[in-house]
mmCIF file of C-alpha atoms and ligand atoms in Angstrom:
data_model
loop_
_atom_site.group_PDB
_atom_site.id
_atom_site.type_symbol
_atom_site.label_atom_id
_atom_site.label_comp_id
_atom_site.label_asym_id
_atom_site.label_seq_id
_atom_site.Cartn_x
_atom_site.Cartn_y
_atom_site.Cartn_z
ATOM 1 C CA MET A 11 -59.957 15.041 20.108
ATOM 2 C CA THR A 12 -62.900 17.192 19.202
ATOM 3 C CA ALA A 13 -65.810 16.717 21.408
ATOM 4 C CA THR A 14 -67.359 15.438 18.593
ATOM 5 C CA GLU A 15 -65.139 12.395 17.758
ATOM 6 C CA GLU A 16 -64.971 11.726 21.448
ATOM 7 C CA LEU A 17 -68.454 10.929 21.879
ATOM 8 C CA ILE A 18 -68.712 9.207 18.853
ATOM 9 C CA ALA A 19 -65.801 7.189 19.722
ATOM 10 C CA SER A 20 -67.137 6.373 23.190
ATOM 11 C CA ALA A 21 -70.733 5.791 21.905
ATOM 12 C CA GLU A 22 -69.342 3.189 19.054
ATOM 13 C CA ALA A 23 -67.218 1.369 22.103
ATOM 14 C CA HIS A 24 -70.880 0.949 24.032
ATOM 15 C CA SER A 25 -73.512 0.624 21.875
ATOM 16 C CA ALA A 26 -74.280 -1.997 19.458
ATOM 17 C CA HIS A 27 -73.685 -0.866 16.167
ATOM 18 C CA ASN A 28 -77.260 -1.059 14.771
ATOM 19 C CA TYR A 29 -77.293 2.233 12.926
ATOM 20 C CA HIS A 30 -74.949 4.394 11.480
ATOM 21 C CA PRO A 31 -75.363 7.906 11.929
ATOM 22 C CA LEU A 32 -73.834 10.866 10.501
ATOM 23 C CA PRO A 33 -70.769 12.366 12.224
ATOM 24 C CA LEU A 34 -72.648 15.269 14.591
ATOM 25 C CA VAL A 35 -73.736 14.986 17.871
ATOM 26 C CA VAL A 36 -76.912 16.764 18.356
ATOM 27 C CA ALA A 37 -76.645 19.086 22.120
ATOM 28 C CA SER A 38 -80.441 20.784 21.274
ATOM 29 C CA ALA A 39 -83.205 21.631 18.861
ATOM 30 C CA GLN A 40 -85.490 24.386 18.218
ATOM 31 C CA GLY A 41 -88.116 24.162 15.709
ATOM 32 C CA ALA A 42 -86.562 23.250 12.424
ATOM 33 C CA TRP A 43 -83.127 23.720 13.457
ATOM 34 C CA MET A 44 -80.616 21.616 15.791
ATOM 35 C CA THR A 45 -77.323 22.584 17.213
ATOM 36 C CA ASP A 46 -74.358 20.342 17.772
ATOM 37 C CA VAL A 47 -71.860 19.744 20.947
ATOM 38 C CA GLU A 48 -69.421 21.978 18.825
ATOM 39 C CA GLY A 49 -72.051 24.869 18.352
ATOM 40 C CA ARG A 50 -72.541 24.208 14.662
ATOM 41 C CA ARG A 51 -76.356 24.722 13.178
ATOM 42 C CA TYR A 52 -78.314 22.660 11.219
ATOM 43 C CA LEU A 53 -81.421 22.389 9.150
ATOM 44 C CA ASP A 54 -83.375 19.307 9.963
ATOM 45 C CA MET A 55 -84.845 17.820 6.901
ATOM 46 C CA LEU A 56 -85.700 14.380 8.002
ATOM 47 C CA ALA A 57 -87.670 15.435 11.359
ATOM 48 C CA GLY A 58 -87.111 12.057 12.718
ATOM 49 C CA TYR A 59 -89.164 10.277 10.152
ATOM 50 C CA SER A 60 -92.149 12.411 10.283
ATOM 51 C CA ALA A 61 -91.773 11.760 14.483
ATOM 52 C CA LEU A 62 -91.022 15.495 14.628
ATOM 53 C CA ASN A 63 -93.779 17.278 12.018
ATOM 54 C CA PHE A 64 -94.474 20.030 14.819
ATOM 55 C CA GLY A 65 -90.882 20.644 14.855
ATOM 56 C CA HIS A 66 -88.134 20.251 18.108
ATOM 57 C CA GLY A 67 -89.670 21.898 21.510
ATOM 58 C CA ASN A 68 -93.084 22.753 20.094
ATOM 59 C CA PRO A 69 -94.181 25.100 22.344
ATOM 60 C CA ARG A 70 -97.871 23.965 22.609
ATOM 61 C CA LEU A 71 -96.699 20.446 22.798
ATOM 62 C CA ILE A 72 -93.877 21.243 25.661
ATOM 63 C CA ASP A 73 -96.539 22.831 27.742
ATOM 64 C CA ALA A 74 -98.999 20.214 27.484
ATOM 65 C CA ALA A 75 -96.329 17.698 28.544
ATOM 66 C CA LYS A 76 -94.854 20.112 31.707
ATOM 67 C CA ARG A 77 -98.539 20.570 32.945
ATOM 68 C CA GLN A 78 -98.545 16.899 32.578
ATOM 69 C CA LEU A 79 -95.136 15.491 33.960
ATOM 70 C CA ASP A 80 -96.837 17.884 37.569
ATOM 71 C CA ARG A 81 -99.685 15.570 37.888
ATOM 72 C CA VAL A 82 -99.206 12.520 36.948
ATOM 73 C CA THR A 83 -97.503 10.315 34.452
ATOM 74 C CA LEU A 84 -98.064 6.813 34.762
ATOM 75 C CA THR A 85 -100.791 4.579 36.212
ATOM 76 C CA SER A 86 -100.474 1.272 34.182
ATOM 77 C CA ARG A 87 -103.830 0.783 32.794
ATOM 78 C CA ALA A 88 -104.889 -1.083 36.027
ATOM 79 C CA PHE A 89 -106.477 1.630 36.986
ATOM 80 C CA HIS A 90 -108.019 4.688 34.873
ATOM 81 C CA HIS A 91 -106.781 8.167 34.452
ATOM 82 C CA ASP A 92 -108.380 11.320 33.604
ATOM 83 C CA ARG A 93 -106.764 12.207 29.981
ATOM 84 C CA PHE A 94 -107.253 8.885 28.607
ATOM 85 C CA ALA A 95 -110.567 9.124 27.760
ATOM 86 C CA GLU A 96 -110.466 12.802 25.920
ATOM 87 C CA PHE A 97 -107.407 11.286 24.066
ATOM 88 C CA CYS A 98 -108.656 8.375 22.487
ATOM 89 C CA ALA A 99 -112.379 10.468 22.088
ATOM 90 C CA ARG A 100 -110.972 12.772 20.167
ATOM 91 C CA LEU A 101 -108.771 10.788 17.997
ATOM 92 C CA ALA A 102 -111.249 8.242 16.820
ATOM 93 C CA GLU A 103 -113.401 11.818 15.969
ATOM 94 C CA LEU A 104 -110.044 13.070 13.868
ATOM 95 C CA CYS A 105 -109.872 9.396 12.228
ATOM 96 C CA GLY A 106 -114.122 9.594 11.265
ATOM 97 C CA LYS A 107 -113.701 6.147 13.694
ATOM 98 C CA GLU A 108 -115.492 4.958 17.086
ATOM 99 C CA MET A 109 -112.483 3.314 18.831
ATOM 100 C CA VAL A 110 -108.420 3.705 19.877
ATOM 101 C CA LEU A 111 -106.254 0.885 20.999
ATOM 102 C CA PRO A 112 -103.408 2.778 22.378
ATOM 103 C CA MET A 113 -99.652 1.553 22.433
ATOM 104 C CA ASN A 114 -95.836 3.096 22.207
ATOM 105 C CA THR A 115 -94.200 2.231 19.430
ATOM 106 C CA GLY A 116 -95.283 1.673 15.783
ATOM 107 C CA ALA A 117 -93.832 -1.655 15.288
ATOM 108 C CA GLU A 118 -96.261 -2.285 18.119
ATOM 109 C CA ALA A 119 -98.961 -0.844 16.895
ATOM 110 C CA VAL A 120 -98.944 -2.826 13.408
ATOM 111 C CA GLU A 121 -98.392 -5.939 15.705
ATOM 112 C CA THR A 122 -101.651 -4.856 17.373
ATOM 113 C CA ALA A 123 -103.005 -4.749 13.901
ATOM 114 C CA VAL A 124 -102.236 -8.449 13.088
ATOM 115 C CA LYS A 125 -103.753 -9.708 15.992
ATOM 116 C CA THR A 126 -106.869 -7.607 15.865
ATOM 117 C CA ALA A 127 -106.945 -8.820 12.189
ATOM 118 C CA ARG A 128 -106.539 -12.616 13.004
ATOM 119 C CA LYS A 129 -108.833 -12.220 15.963
ATOM 120 C CA TRP A 130 -111.544 -10.443 13.930
ATOM 121 C CA GLY A 131 -110.897 -13.177 10.787
ATOM 122 C CA TYR A 132 -111.707 -15.743 13.504
ATOM 123 C CA ARG A 133 -114.397 -14.497 15.473
ATOM 124 C CA VAL A 134 -116.457 -12.365 13.329
ATOM 125 C CA LYS A 135 -115.246 -13.356 9.288
ATOM 126 C CA GLY A 136 -115.351 -17.083 10.650
ATOM 127 C CA VAL A 137 -112.033 -18.384 9.255
ATOM 128 C CA PRO A 138 -110.986 -21.497 10.376
ATOM 129 C CA ASP A 139 -108.577 -21.541 13.224
ATOM 130 C CA GLY A 140 -105.148 -21.017 12.235
ATOM 131 C CA ARG A 141 -105.947 -20.323 9.246
ATOM 132 C CA ALA A 142 -105.650 -16.528 8.703
ATOM 133 C CA ARG A 143 -103.367 -14.691 6.275
ATOM 134 C CA ILE A 144 -102.697 -11.192 5.932
ATOM 135 C CA VAL A 145 -101.375 -9.747 2.265
ATOM 136 C CA VAL A 146 -98.610 -7.463 2.548
ATOM 137 C CA ALA A 147 -96.843 -5.394 -0.135
ATOM 138 C CA ARG A 148 -92.918 -5.739 -1.541
ATOM 139 C CA ASP A 149 -90.643 -3.599 0.085
ATOM 140 C CA ASN A 150 -92.779 -2.477 2.724
ATOM 141 C CA PHE A 151 -91.518 -1.426 6.271
ATOM 142 C CA HIS A 152 -93.488 -1.652 8.921
ATOM 143 C CA GLY A 153 -90.967 -1.964 12.296
ATOM 144 C CA ARG A 154 -88.730 -4.411 13.527
ATOM 145 C CA THR A 155 -90.311 -7.139 15.855
ATOM 146 C CA THR A 156 -89.438 -10.335 15.022
ATOM 147 C CA THR A 157 -93.208 -10.807 13.604
ATOM 148 C CA VAL A 158 -93.209 -7.615 11.517
ATOM 149 C CA VAL A 159 -89.568 -8.692 9.874
ATOM 150 C CA SER A 160 -91.000 -11.759 8.860
ATOM 151 C CA PHE A 161 -92.969 -9.995 6.169
ATOM 152 C CA SER A 162 -90.258 -7.775 5.380
ATOM 153 C CA THR A 163 -88.619 -8.551 1.732
ATOM 154 C CA ASP A 164 -85.436 -6.083 2.924
ATOM 155 C CA PRO A 165 -82.792 -8.979 3.302
ATOM 156 C CA GLU A 166 -80.858 -6.417 5.687
ATOM 157 C CA ALA A 167 -84.008 -5.945 7.876
ATOM 158 C CA ARG A 168 -84.752 -9.989 7.916
ATOM 159 C CA ALA A 169 -81.636 -11.823 7.627
ATOM 160 C CA ASP A 170 -80.828 -14.387 10.556
ATOM 161 C CA TYR A 171 -83.736 -13.769 12.597
ATOM 162 C CA GLY A 172 -86.060 -16.808 11.330
ATOM 163 C CA PRO A 173 -87.804 -18.789 12.419
ATOM 164 C CA TYR A 174 -90.363 -16.638 10.669
ATOM 165 C CA THR A 175 -93.953 -15.992 11.792
ATOM 166 C CA PRO A 176 -96.207 -17.779 8.911
ATOM 167 C CA GLY A 177 -99.548 -16.308 7.804
ATOM 168 C CA PHE A 178 -98.357 -13.792 5.071
ATOM 169 C CA ASP A 179 -99.029 -13.060 1.296
ATOM 170 C CA ILE A 180 -96.416 -10.700 -0.297
ATOM 171 C CA VAL A 181 -97.596 -9.093 -3.110
ATOM 172 C CA PRO A 182 -95.597 -6.110 -5.650
ATOM 173 C CA TYR A 183 -96.760 -2.573 -3.939
ATOM 174 C CA GLY A 184 -99.172 -0.858 -6.871
ATOM 175 C CA ASP A 185 -100.431 -3.885 -8.553
ATOM 176 C CA LEU A 186 -103.868 -4.362 -8.139
ATOM 177 C CA ALA A 187 -104.482 -7.544 -10.350
ATOM 178 C CA ALA A 188 -101.761 -9.271 -8.074
ATOM 179 C CA LEU A 189 -103.591 -8.648 -5.012
ATOM 180 C CA ARG A 190 -106.769 -9.868 -6.348
ATOM 181 C CA GLU A 191 -105.079 -13.092 -6.678
ATOM 182 C CA ALA A 192 -103.374 -13.170 -3.369
ATOM 183 C CA VAL A 193 -106.734 -12.782 -1.629
ATOM 184 C CA THR A 194 -108.372 -15.745 -0.735
ATOM 185 C CA ASP A 195 -111.391 -16.656 1.892
ATOM 186 C CA ASP A 196 -108.993 -16.959 4.625
ATOM 187 C CA THR A 197 -107.485 -13.669 3.643
ATOM 188 C CA VAL A 198 -108.640 -11.075 7.049
ATOM 189 C CA ALA A 199 -106.539 -8.070 6.354
ATOM 190 C CA VAL A 200 -104.640 -6.571 3.441
ATOM 191 C CA LEU A 201 -101.786 -3.946 5.204
ATOM 192 C CA LEU A 202 -100.221 -1.553 3.046
ATOM 193 C CA GLU A 203 -98.095 2.022 3.772
ATOM 194 C CA PRO A 204 -100.360 4.356 1.107
ATOM 195 C CA ILE A 205 -97.254 6.052 0.849
ATOM 196 C CA GLN A 206 -93.686 3.762 1.161
ATOM 197 C CA GLY A 207 -91.611 5.519 3.028
ATOM 198 C CA GLU A 208 -88.137 3.757 3.721
ATOM 199 C CA ALA A 209 -88.800 2.128 0.261
ATOM 200 C CA GLY A 210 -88.164 5.487 -1.072
ATOM 201 C CA VAL A 211 -91.240 7.593 -0.747
ATOM 202 C CA LEU A 212 -93.038 5.591 -3.287
ATOM 203 C CA VAL A 213 -96.478 6.860 -4.396
ATOM 204 C CA PRO A 214 -98.596 4.360 -5.660
ATOM 205 C CA PRO A 215 -100.244 4.576 -9.214
ATOM 206 C CA PRO A 216 -103.658 6.708 -9.525
ATOM 207 C CA GLY A 217 -106.383 4.547 -8.417
ATOM 208 C CA TYR A 218 -104.754 1.868 -6.707
ATOM 209 C CA LEU A 219 -105.503 2.896 -3.045
ATOM 210 C CA SER A 220 -109.387 2.955 -4.142
ATOM 211 C CA GLY A 221 -109.156 0.107 -5.915
ATOM 212 C CA VAL A 222 -107.750 -1.688 -2.897
ATOM 213 C CA ARG A 223 -110.815 -0.381 -0.698
ATOM 214 C CA GLU A 224 -113.040 -1.992 -3.400
ATOM 215 C CA LEU A 225 -111.524 -5.017 -3.416
ATOM 216 C CA THR A 226 -111.180 -5.509 -0.073
ATOM 217 C CA ARG A 227 -114.817 -4.710 1.122
ATOM 218 C CA ASP A 228 -116.057 -6.644 -1.729
ATOM 219 C CA ARG A 229 -114.235 -10.022 -0.208
ATOM 220 C CA ASN A 230 -114.987 -9.025 3.475
ATOM 221 C CA VAL A 231 -110.986 -8.591 4.503
ATOM 222 C CA LEU A 232 -109.937 -5.531 6.833
ATOM 223 C CA PHE A 233 -107.959 -2.441 4.731
ATOM 224 C CA VAL A 234 -104.912 -1.633 7.118
ATOM 225 C CA ALA A 235 -103.325 1.569 6.407
ATOM 226 C CA ASP A 236 -100.239 1.909 8.116
ATOM 227 C CA GLU A 237 -100.089 5.405 8.388
ATOM 228 C CA ILE A 238 -97.486 6.172 10.649
ATOM 229 C CA GLN A 239 -94.875 7.761 8.696
ATOM 230 C CA SER A 240 -97.281 9.295 5.996
ATOM 231 C CA GLY A 241 -100.226 10.046 8.274
ATOM 232 C CA LEU A 242 -100.906 13.388 10.674
ATOM 233 C CA GLY A 243 -100.469 15.997 8.167
ATOM 234 C CA ARG A 244 -97.026 14.799 6.078
ATOM 235 C CA THR A 245 -98.931 15.043 3.013
ATOM 236 C CA GLY A 246 -100.765 17.798 3.196
ATOM 237 C CA ARG A 247 -103.786 15.919 4.412
ATOM 238 C CA THR A 248 -104.202 13.952 7.541
ATOM 239 C CA PHE A 249 -104.121 10.811 5.570
ATOM 240 C CA ALA A 250 -102.351 10.019 3.065
ATOM 241 C CA CYS A 251 -105.110 7.618 1.739
ATOM 242 C CA GLU A 252 -107.432 10.660 1.843
ATOM 243 C CA HIS A 253 -105.591 11.819 -1.735
ATOM 244 C CA GLU A 254 -107.573 9.060 -3.278
ATOM 245 C CA GLY A 255 -110.920 9.573 -1.088
ATOM 246 C CA VAL A 256 -110.128 6.034 0.731
ATOM 247 C CA VAL A 257 -111.363 5.546 4.380
ATOM 248 C CA PRO A 258 -109.523 2.094 5.246
ATOM 249 C CA ASP A 259 -111.056 -0.059 8.354
ATOM 250 C CA VAL A 260 -108.266 0.878 10.247
ATOM 251 C CA TYR A 261 -105.575 3.556 10.549
ATOM 252 C CA LEU A 262 -101.882 2.526 12.765
ATOM 253 C CA LEU A 263 -100.772 5.606 13.641
ATOM 254 C CA GLY A 264 -97.469 6.410 15.563
ATOM 255 C CA LYS A 265 -94.330 8.967 15.361
ATOM 256 C CA ALA A 266 -95.932 12.586 14.836
ATOM 257 C CA LEU A 267 -98.883 11.212 17.253
ATOM 258 C CA GLY A 268 -96.257 11.553 20.333
ATOM 259 C CA GLY A 269 -94.956 15.169 19.082
ATOM 260 C CA GLY A 270 -91.956 14.680 19.010
ATOM 261 C CA VAL A 271 -91.727 13.979 22.776
ATOM 262 C CA VAL A 272 -92.504 10.582 23.821
ATOM 263 C CA PRO A 273 -93.676 7.873 21.963
ATOM 264 C CA VAL A 274 -97.278 7.133 21.254
ATOM 265 C CA SER A 275 -99.027 5.125 18.661
ATOM 266 C CA ALA A 276 -102.403 3.763 18.148
ATOM 267 C CA VAL A 277 -104.738 1.625 16.337
ATOM 268 C CA VAL A 278 -107.983 3.266 15.298
ATOM 269 C CA ALA A 279 -111.402 1.467 13.757
ATOM 270 C CA ASP A 280 -114.859 0.884 14.459
ATOM 271 C CA THR A 281 -116.503 -1.012 17.189
ATOM 272 C CA GLY A 282 -117.024 -4.068 14.754
ATOM 273 C CA VAL A 283 -113.071 -4.246 14.514
ATOM 274 C CA LEU A 284 -111.750 -3.411 17.628
ATOM 275 C CA GLY A 285 -114.606 -4.580 19.508
ATOM 276 C CA VAL A 286 -113.535 -7.957 19.573
ATOM 277 C CA PHE A 287 -111.069 -7.707 22.711
ATOM 278 C CA ARG A 288 -111.975 -8.784 26.212
ATOM 279 C CA PRO A 289 -109.689 -7.698 29.563
ATOM 280 C CA GLY A 290 -106.562 -9.457 29.225
ATOM 281 C CA GLU A 291 -105.645 -10.412 25.430
ATOM 282 C CA HIS A 292 -103.933 -7.955 24.769
ATOM 283 C CA GLY A 293 -102.157 -4.935 26.736
ATOM 284 C CA SER A 294 -98.975 -2.693 27.074
ATOM 285 C CA THR A 295 -97.808 -1.257 30.846
ATOM 286 C CA PHE A 296 -96.963 1.964 29.154
ATOM 287 C CA GLY A 297 -99.772 2.131 26.206
ATOM 288 C CA GLY A 298 -102.428 4.944 26.740
ATOM 289 C CA ASN A 299 -100.030 6.459 29.601
ATOM 290 C CA PRO A 300 -101.154 10.011 31.207
ATOM 291 C CA LEU A 301 -98.229 11.441 29.613
ATOM 292 C CA ALA A 302 -98.487 10.190 26.372
ATOM 293 C CA CYS A 303 -102.267 10.969 25.931
ATOM 294 C CA ALA A 304 -101.707 14.662 27.452
ATOM 295 C CA VAL A 305 -99.237 15.203 24.387
ATOM 296 C CA GLY A 306 -101.512 13.409 21.500
ATOM 297 C CA LEU A 307 -104.329 15.154 22.426
ATOM 298 C CA GLU A 308 -102.356 18.239 22.311
ATOM 299 C CA VAL A 309 -101.371 16.776 18.767
ATOM 300 C CA VAL A 310 -104.826 15.936 18.020
ATOM 301 C CA ALA A 311 -105.881 19.475 18.834
ATOM 302 C CA MET A 312 -103.541 21.141 16.307
ATOM 303 C CA LEU A 313 -104.623 18.795 13.671
ATOM 304 C CA GLU A 314 -108.027 19.450 13.585
ATOM 305 C CA SER A 315 -107.536 23.011 12.953
ATOM 306 C CA GLY A 316 -105.739 21.936 9.694
ATOM 307 C CA GLU A 317 -103.211 24.424 9.598
ATOM 308 C CA PHE A 318 -100.641 22.074 9.613
ATOM 309 C CA GLN A 319 -102.111 19.898 6.661
ATOM 310 C CA GLN A 320 -102.158 23.340 4.556
ATOM 311 C CA ARG A 321 -98.814 24.340 5.169
ATOM 312 C CA ALA A 322 -97.615 21.185 4.227
ATOM 313 C CA THR A 323 -99.510 21.698 0.889
ATOM 314 C CA GLU A 324 -98.078 24.560 0.152
ATOM 315 C CA LEU A 325 -94.436 24.372 1.341
ATOM 316 C CA GLY A 326 -94.892 20.734 -0.258
ATOM 317 C CA ASP A 327 -95.847 22.336 -3.586
ATOM 318 C CA HIS A 328 -93.037 25.054 -3.667
ATOM 319 C CA LEU A 329 -90.613 22.255 -2.595
ATOM 320 C CA HIS A 330 -91.249 19.817 -5.405
ATOM 321 C CA ALA A 331 -91.609 22.305 -8.201
ATOM 322 C CA GLU A 332 -88.029 23.302 -6.953
ATOM 323 C CA LEU A 333 -86.969 19.781 -6.614
ATOM 324 C CA ASN A 334 -88.428 19.049 -10.168
ATOM 325 C CA LEU A 335 -86.297 21.615 -11.936
ATOM 326 C CA LEU A 336 -83.469 19.136 -10.960
ATOM 327 C CA VAL A 337 -84.572 16.667 -12.666
ATOM 328 C CA GLY A 338 -82.297 15.888 -15.250
ATOM 329 C CA THR A 339 -79.909 18.813 -15.676
ATOM 330 C CA GLY A 340 -77.884 17.897 -12.239
ATOM 331 C CA LYS A 341 -77.270 14.783 -10.794
ATOM 332 C CA VAL A 342 -80.900 13.870 -9.945
ATOM 333 C CA THR A 343 -83.224 11.721 -11.806
ATOM 334 C CA GLY A 344 -86.328 11.340 -10.416
ATOM 335 C CA VAL A 345 -88.279 13.198 -7.718
ATOM 336 C CA ARG A 346 -91.535 11.455 -5.996
ATOM 337 C CA GLY A 347 -93.666 12.389 -3.113
ATOM 338 C CA ARG A 348 -96.531 13.909 -1.630
ATOM 339 C CA GLY A 349 -96.871 17.044 0.392
ATOM 340 C CA LEU A 350 -93.656 17.843 2.470
ATOM 341 C CA TRP A 351 -92.194 14.751 1.606
ATOM 342 C CA ALA A 352 -90.160 13.636 -0.937
ATOM 343 C CA GLY A 353 -87.763 11.266 -2.213
ATOM 344 C CA VAL A 354 -85.081 12.188 -4.646
ATOM 345 C CA ASP A 355 -83.065 9.667 -7.037
ATOM 346 C CA VAL A 356 -79.455 10.542 -7.347
ATOM 347 C CA ASP A 357 -77.705 9.301 -10.223
ATOM 348 C CA PRO A 358 -75.445 6.420 -8.665
ATOM 349 C CA ALA A 359 -72.346 8.200 -10.819
ATOM 350 C CA HIS A 360 -72.189 10.797 -8.511
ATOM 351 C CA GLY A 361 -72.293 8.929 -5.617
ATOM 352 C CA THR A 362 -73.884 6.807 -2.914
ATOM 353 C CA GLY A 363 -77.131 8.436 -0.699
ATOM 354 C CA ARG A 364 -74.363 8.266 2.026
ATOM 355 C CA GLU A 365 -72.022 10.355 0.303
ATOM 356 C CA ILE A 366 -74.699 12.929 -0.674
ATOM 357 C CA SER A 367 -75.964 13.127 2.791
ATOM 358 C CA GLU A 368 -72.482 14.003 3.805
ATOM 359 C CA LYS A 369 -71.772 16.271 1.499
ATOM 360 C CA LEU A 370 -75.419 18.222 2.862
ATOM 361 C CA LEU A 371 -73.865 17.771 6.117
ATOM 362 C CA ASP A 372 -70.871 20.021 5.422
ATOM 363 C CA ARG A 373 -73.721 22.769 4.237
ATOM 364 C CA GLY A 374 -75.440 22.412 7.734
ATOM 365 C CA VAL A 375 -78.323 19.881 6.042
ATOM 366 C CA LEU A 376 -79.620 17.383 7.507
ATOM 367 C CA VAL A 377 -81.010 14.203 5.427
ATOM 368 C CA LYS A 378 -81.362 10.585 5.337
ATOM 369 C CA ASP A 379 -80.415 8.243 2.422
ATOM 370 C CA THR A 380 -82.593 4.782 2.013
ATOM 371 C CA HIS A 381 -81.592 1.876 -0.205
ATOM 372 C CA GLY A 382 -78.477 3.196 -2.482
ATOM 373 C CA SER A 383 -78.618 6.275 -4.014
ATOM 374 C CA THR A 384 -82.142 7.858 -2.617
ATOM 375 C CA ILE A 385 -82.329 10.777 -0.240
ATOM 376 C CA ARG A 386 -85.106 11.000 1.851
ATOM 377 C CA ILE A 387 -86.332 14.958 2.635
ATOM 378 C CA ALA A 388 -89.301 15.819 5.197
ATOM 379 C CA PRO A 389 -88.553 18.630 7.103
ATOM 380 C CA PRO A 390 -90.884 19.798 9.789
ATOM 381 C CA LEU A 391 -94.126 21.202 8.886
ATOM 382 C CA VAL A 392 -93.391 24.558 10.960
ATOM 383 C CA ILE A 393 -90.661 24.867 8.955
ATOM 384 C CA SER A 394 -90.242 28.650 7.661
ATOM 385 C CA LYS A 395 -90.455 29.247 3.984
ATOM 386 C CA GLU A 396 -87.077 30.794 4.472
ATOM 387 C CA ASP A 397 -85.639 28.078 5.946
ATOM 388 C CA LEU A 398 -86.946 25.814 3.059
ATOM 389 C CA ASP A 399 -85.902 28.000 0.254
ATOM 390 C CA TRP A 400 -81.998 28.031 2.431
ATOM 391 C CA GLY A 401 -82.150 23.941 2.268
ATOM 392 C CA LEU A 402 -83.121 23.901 -1.004
ATOM 393 C CA ASP A 403 -79.976 26.526 -2.015
ATOM 394 C CA GLN A 404 -78.095 23.498 -0.152
ATOM 395 C CA LEU A 405 -79.498 20.896 -2.284
ATOM 396 C CA ARG A 406 -79.041 22.801 -5.571
ATOM 397 C CA ALA A 407 -75.321 23.269 -4.644
ATOM 398 C CA VAL A 408 -74.731 19.562 -3.962
ATOM 399 C CA LEU A 409 -77.167 18.359 -6.519
ATOM 400 C CA GLY A 410 -77.467 20.401 -9.381
HETATM 401 C C1 PLP B 511 -91.589 4.323 11.412
HETATM 402 C C2 PLP B 511 -92.254 3.029 11.100
HETATM 403 C C3 PLP B 511 -92.906 2.006 11.654
HETATM 404 C C4 PLP B 511 -92.561 1.429 12.983
HETATM 405 O O1 PLP B 511 -92.676 2.745 13.827
HETATM 406 P P1 PLP B 511 -91.381 2.307 15.214
HETATM 407 O O2 PLP B 511 -92.112 3.618 16.411
HETATM 408 O O3 PLP B 511 -89.841 2.535 14.591
HETATM 409 O O4 PLP B 511 -91.633 0.595 15.681
HETATM 410 C C5 PLP B 511 -93.963 1.527 11.324
HETATM 411 N N1 PLP B 511 -94.086 1.500 10.026
HETATM 412 C C6 PLP B 511 -93.781 2.596 9.525
HETATM 413 C C7 PLP B 511 -94.872 3.237 8.144
HETATM 414 C C8 PLP B 511 -93.197 3.613 9.649
HETATM 415 O O5 PLP B 511 -92.298 4.759 9.180
#
């Protein structure tokens, strides 16, 4: 057996099979490239579902982490620490909001938003106790906790996990009329991804997000934008909502906020919303820890320059122009996305998404399929034009 085969067999034997990884075993990584235990190199065109927007081993982020490792890494929120205030202030400023509630994983940020919206509904909006409802979109992906999968429409993510948390109404994504119908006096929030990532990088029709903004404002409902995957530069803007000039009431951030180093997530909103919490009403042992804040602060500093957003725009235009040339000519039936983020639909007659991903793996390119025959492409924003072009050559060879 090769080292790869041995390590995969051992992982299969000793870990739950809740993932089905591609058959390579990564040993190290730098920038947009990963190296496996056999010494083979691969171009990472998934970037940890946008957790690696700034690439593997980004020197600024690794430096920030190393400096903090030597000072203090964890205090719990029982005590103040000297990285906390600056992280919260700078992140709030990046978002144009007043307050931050830091957590660790994306799912925890979503859970925190559900709690925030319900509490806001009872304390501020005046919804009768126990009646608060939250409207979400079909085919959403917001994480894996029991409450979050309660409003998933993906049978794989949801089956066998009941009884489910009540209080959610599901409407088709991109359909303003359906959303208008679903909102009642008991609605406290509309929770949406401004681009649905897991569903296949679905961009809503023009006017949808601004329509959601107008409707939620009119009905005194919080607009909660889950920008955990779409935010922090991926689409060419700091937030995907910006493409429609929309400012939601609440931003949910995660993935890239931890710079690919540590899990860092956050709920960001104004005092009128996040001000509902009192001591003891919510928390997390690791949320807002010194290491997380040090790395998150560096991420915010990197985004303040606009350089990564600019790269995502320029390289994204190139990526989409090249991918669109494949539509109708090869095995590709459609391409969607924004910035350095694309969903490529492959004609199922030419194989499943998994089979396409394996062919690309053989050519040294790492991507991930989603929902049957869609391939998701989201390289680190630090990828060079030359490397992107090399990746596109491999895509053309497999999909052309
Ligand atoms: C990844 C993701 C989450 C969940 O984040 P975890 O860190 O995996 O819990 C939530 N929402 C969106 C849009 C995501 O892409």
